[in-house]
mmCIF file of C-alpha atoms and ligand atoms in Angstrom:
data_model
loop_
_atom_site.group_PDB
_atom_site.id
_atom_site.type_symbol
_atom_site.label_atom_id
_atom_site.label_comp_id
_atom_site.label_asym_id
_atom_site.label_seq_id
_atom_site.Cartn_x
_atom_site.Cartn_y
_atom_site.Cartn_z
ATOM 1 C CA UNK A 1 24.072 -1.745 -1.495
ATOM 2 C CA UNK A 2 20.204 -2.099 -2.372
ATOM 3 C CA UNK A 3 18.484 1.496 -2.424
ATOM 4 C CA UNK A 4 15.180 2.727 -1.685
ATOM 5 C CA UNK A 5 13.926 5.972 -2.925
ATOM 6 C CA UNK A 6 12.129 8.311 -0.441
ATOM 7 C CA UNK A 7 9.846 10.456 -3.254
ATOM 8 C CA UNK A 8 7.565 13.654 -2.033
ATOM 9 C CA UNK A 9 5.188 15.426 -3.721
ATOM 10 C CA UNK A 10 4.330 18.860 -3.694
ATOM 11 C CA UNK A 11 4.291 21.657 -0.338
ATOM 12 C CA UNK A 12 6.568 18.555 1.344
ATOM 13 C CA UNK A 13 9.619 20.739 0.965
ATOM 14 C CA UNK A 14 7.927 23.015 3.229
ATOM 15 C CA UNK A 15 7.365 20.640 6.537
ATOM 16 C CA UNK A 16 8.476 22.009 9.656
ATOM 17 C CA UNK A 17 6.635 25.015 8.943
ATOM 18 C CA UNK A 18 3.497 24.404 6.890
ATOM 19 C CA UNK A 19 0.293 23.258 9.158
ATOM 20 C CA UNK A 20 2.315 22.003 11.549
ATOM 21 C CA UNK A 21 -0.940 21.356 13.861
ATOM 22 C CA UNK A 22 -1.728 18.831 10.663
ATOM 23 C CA UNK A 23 1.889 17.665 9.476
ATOM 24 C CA UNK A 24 4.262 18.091 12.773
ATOM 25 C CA UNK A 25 6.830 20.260 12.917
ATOM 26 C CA UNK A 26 10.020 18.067 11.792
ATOM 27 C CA UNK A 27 11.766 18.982 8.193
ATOM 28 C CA UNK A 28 12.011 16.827 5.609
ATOM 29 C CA UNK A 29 15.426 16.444 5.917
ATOM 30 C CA UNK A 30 15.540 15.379 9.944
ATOM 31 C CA UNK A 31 12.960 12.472 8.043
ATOM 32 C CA UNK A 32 14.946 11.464 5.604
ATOM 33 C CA UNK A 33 18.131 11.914 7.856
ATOM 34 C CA UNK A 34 16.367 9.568 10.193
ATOM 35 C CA UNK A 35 14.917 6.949 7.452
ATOM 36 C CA UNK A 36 18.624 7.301 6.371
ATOM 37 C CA UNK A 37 19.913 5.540 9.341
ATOM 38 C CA UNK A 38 17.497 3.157 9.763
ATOM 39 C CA UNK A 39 17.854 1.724 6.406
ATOM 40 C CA UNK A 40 21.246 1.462 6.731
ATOM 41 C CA UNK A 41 21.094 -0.883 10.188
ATOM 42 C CA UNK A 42 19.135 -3.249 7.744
ATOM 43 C CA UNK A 43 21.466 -3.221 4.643
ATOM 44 C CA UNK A 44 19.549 0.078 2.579
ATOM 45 C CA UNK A 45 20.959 2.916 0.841
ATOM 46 C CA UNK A 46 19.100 5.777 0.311
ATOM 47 C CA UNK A 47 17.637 7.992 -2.354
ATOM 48 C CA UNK A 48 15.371 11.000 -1.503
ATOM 49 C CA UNK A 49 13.509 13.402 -4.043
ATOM 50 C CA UNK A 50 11.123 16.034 -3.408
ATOM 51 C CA UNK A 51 9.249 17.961 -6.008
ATOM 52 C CA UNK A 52 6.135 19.845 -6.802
ATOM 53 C CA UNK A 53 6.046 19.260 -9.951
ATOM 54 C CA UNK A 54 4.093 16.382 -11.039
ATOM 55 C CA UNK A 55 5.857 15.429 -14.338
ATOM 56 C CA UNK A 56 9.238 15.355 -12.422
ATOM 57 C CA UNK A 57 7.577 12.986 -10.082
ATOM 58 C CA UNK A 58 6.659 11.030 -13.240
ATOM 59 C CA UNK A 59 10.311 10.911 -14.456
ATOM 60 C CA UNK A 60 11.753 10.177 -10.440
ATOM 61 C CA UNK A 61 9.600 7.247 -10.827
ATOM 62 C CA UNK A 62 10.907 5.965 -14.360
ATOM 63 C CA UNK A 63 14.045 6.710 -13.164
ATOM 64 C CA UNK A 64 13.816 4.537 -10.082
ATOM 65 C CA UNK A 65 13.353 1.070 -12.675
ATOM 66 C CA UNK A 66 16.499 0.386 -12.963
ATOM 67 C CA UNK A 67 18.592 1.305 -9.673
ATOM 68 C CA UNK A 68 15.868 1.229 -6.612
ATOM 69 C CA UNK A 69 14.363 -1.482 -5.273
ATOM 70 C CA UNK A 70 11.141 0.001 -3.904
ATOM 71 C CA UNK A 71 9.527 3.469 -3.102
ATOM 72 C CA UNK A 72 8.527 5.074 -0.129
ATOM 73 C CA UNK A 73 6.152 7.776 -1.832
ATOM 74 C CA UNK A 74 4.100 10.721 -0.619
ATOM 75 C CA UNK A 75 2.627 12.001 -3.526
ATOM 76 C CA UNK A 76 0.994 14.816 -1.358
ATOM 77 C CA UNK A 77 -2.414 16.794 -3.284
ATOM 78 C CA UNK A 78 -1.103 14.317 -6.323
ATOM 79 C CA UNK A 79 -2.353 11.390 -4.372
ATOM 80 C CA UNK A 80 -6.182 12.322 -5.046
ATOM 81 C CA UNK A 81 -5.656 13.690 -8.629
ATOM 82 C CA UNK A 82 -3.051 11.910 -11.084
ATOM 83 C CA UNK A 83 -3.659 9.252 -13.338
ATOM 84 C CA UNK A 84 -0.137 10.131 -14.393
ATOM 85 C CA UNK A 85 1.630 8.806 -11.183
ATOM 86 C CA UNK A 86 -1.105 6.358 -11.122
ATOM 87 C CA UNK A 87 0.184 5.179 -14.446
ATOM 88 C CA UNK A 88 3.918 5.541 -13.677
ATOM 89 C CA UNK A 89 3.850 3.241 -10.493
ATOM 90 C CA UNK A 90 1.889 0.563 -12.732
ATOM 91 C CA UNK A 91 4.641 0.929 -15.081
ATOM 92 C CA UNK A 92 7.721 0.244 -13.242
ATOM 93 C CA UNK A 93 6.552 -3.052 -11.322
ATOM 94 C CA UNK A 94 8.326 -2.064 -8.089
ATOM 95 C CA UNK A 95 7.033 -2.160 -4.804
ATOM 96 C CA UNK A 96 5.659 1.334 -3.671
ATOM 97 C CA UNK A 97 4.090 2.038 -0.451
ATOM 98 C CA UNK A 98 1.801 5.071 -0.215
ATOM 99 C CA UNK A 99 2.853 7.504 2.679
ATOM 100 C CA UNK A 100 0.696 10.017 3.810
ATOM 101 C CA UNK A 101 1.842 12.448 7.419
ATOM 102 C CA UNK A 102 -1.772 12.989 7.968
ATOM 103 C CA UNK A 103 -5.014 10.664 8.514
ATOM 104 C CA UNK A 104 -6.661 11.519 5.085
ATOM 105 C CA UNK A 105 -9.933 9.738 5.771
ATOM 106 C CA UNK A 106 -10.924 11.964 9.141
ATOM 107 C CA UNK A 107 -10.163 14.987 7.001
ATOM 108 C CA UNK A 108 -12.301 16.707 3.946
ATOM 109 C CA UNK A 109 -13.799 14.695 1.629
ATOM 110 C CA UNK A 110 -11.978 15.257 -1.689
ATOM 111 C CA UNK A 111 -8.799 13.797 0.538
ATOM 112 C CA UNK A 112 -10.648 10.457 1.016
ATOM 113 C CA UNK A 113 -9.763 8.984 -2.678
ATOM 114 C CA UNK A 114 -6.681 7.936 -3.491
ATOM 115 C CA UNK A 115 -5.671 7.551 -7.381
ATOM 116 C CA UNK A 116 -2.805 5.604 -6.315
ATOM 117 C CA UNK A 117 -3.829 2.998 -3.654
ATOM 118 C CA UNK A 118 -4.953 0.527 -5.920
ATOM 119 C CA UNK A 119 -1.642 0.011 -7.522
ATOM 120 C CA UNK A 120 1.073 0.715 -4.480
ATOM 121 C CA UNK A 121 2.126 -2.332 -1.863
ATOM 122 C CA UNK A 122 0.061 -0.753 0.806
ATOM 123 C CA UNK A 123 -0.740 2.426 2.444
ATOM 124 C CA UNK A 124 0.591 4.059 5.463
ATOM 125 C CA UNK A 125 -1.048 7.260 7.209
ATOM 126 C CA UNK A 126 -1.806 9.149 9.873
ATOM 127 C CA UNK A 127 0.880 8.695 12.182
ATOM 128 C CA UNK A 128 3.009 11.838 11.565
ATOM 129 C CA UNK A 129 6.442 11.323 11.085
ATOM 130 C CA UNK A 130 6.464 7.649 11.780
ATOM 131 C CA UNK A 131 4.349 6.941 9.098
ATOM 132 C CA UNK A 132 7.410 7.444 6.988
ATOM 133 C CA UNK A 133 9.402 4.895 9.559
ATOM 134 C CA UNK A 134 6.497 2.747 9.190
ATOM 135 C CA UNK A 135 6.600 2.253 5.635
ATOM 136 C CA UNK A 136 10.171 1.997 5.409
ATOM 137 C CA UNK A 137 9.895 -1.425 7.648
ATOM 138 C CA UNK A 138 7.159 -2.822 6.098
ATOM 139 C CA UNK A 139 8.743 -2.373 2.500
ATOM 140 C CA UNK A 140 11.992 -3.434 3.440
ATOM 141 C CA UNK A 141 10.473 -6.614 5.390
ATOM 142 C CA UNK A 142 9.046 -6.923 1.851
ATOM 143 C CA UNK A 143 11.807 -6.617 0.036
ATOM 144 C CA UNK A 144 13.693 -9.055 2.361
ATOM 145 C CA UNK A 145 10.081 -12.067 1.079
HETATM 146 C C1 DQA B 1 -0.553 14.386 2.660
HETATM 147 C C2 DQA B 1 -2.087 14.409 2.605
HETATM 148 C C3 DQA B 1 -2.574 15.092 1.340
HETATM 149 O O1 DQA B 1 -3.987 15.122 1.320
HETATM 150 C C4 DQA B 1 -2.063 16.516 1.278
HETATM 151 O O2 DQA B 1 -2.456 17.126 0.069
HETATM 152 C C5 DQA B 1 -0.593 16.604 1.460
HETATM 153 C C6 DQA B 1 0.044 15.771 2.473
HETATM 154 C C7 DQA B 1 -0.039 13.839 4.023
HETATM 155 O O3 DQA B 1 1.139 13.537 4.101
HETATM 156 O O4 DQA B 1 -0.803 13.767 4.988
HETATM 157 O O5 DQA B 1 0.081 17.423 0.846
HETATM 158 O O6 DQA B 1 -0.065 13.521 1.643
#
């Protein structure tokens, strides 16, 4: 079965109870349970990693080259800072879609620039947990040409 990799960045472990006026108040494993069973209705297996450590994002996304077949990627604080992820999603050639709980742009400034937009599929944000949902159907629609 095809696989998608669900990848987090840093503080994600703690959702449920970090900000939750900001990020909701759902784990991230009821969202990956939940992106679980919709990707398997449309023929997906899969994959989740979490980390805060940006290098280990670096090697989740080499990793992913050879047995995924696209990434659904919050890359958390990482997302306005690293030229290293920036780099690694250029390097693989898969399709990743940028994920993001919160609306960045209607928050402080420094959260309005992405490092990553230009070379991910699209962006999804704002929309709490459905963002995730969200970008899991519109990469898998994708995937599917
Ligand atoms: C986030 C937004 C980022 O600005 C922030 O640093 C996060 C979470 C989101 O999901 O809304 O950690 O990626």
């Amino acid at each position: 079965m095809a696989k998608i990799l669900i990848l987090n960045g840093p503080n994600l472990n703690l959702l449920g109870t970090r900000e939750p006026a900001v990020y909701g108040a759902d784990t991230l494993d009821n969202i990956v349970e939940e992106l679980r069973s919709l990707a398997a209705v449309r023929g997906y297996e899969i994959d989740a990693v979490q980390s805060n450590v940006e290098g280990e994002l670096v090697d989740a996304l080499h990793a992913a080259r050879t047995t995924i077949s696209g990434v659904v990627f919050n890359p958390g604080a990482y997302t306005h800072t690293s030229i290293a992820l920036r780099d690694a999603i250029s390097a693989i050639e898969l399709p990743v879609v940028e994920t993001h709980l919160s609306n960045v742009h209607a928050r402080e400034d420094f959260r309005h620039t992405s490092m990553l937009t230009a070379v991910c599929l699209g962006v999804v944000g704002g929309f709490g947990r459905s963002s995730y949902r969200l970008a899991l159907d519109a990469l898998i629609t994708h995937l599917e040409g």
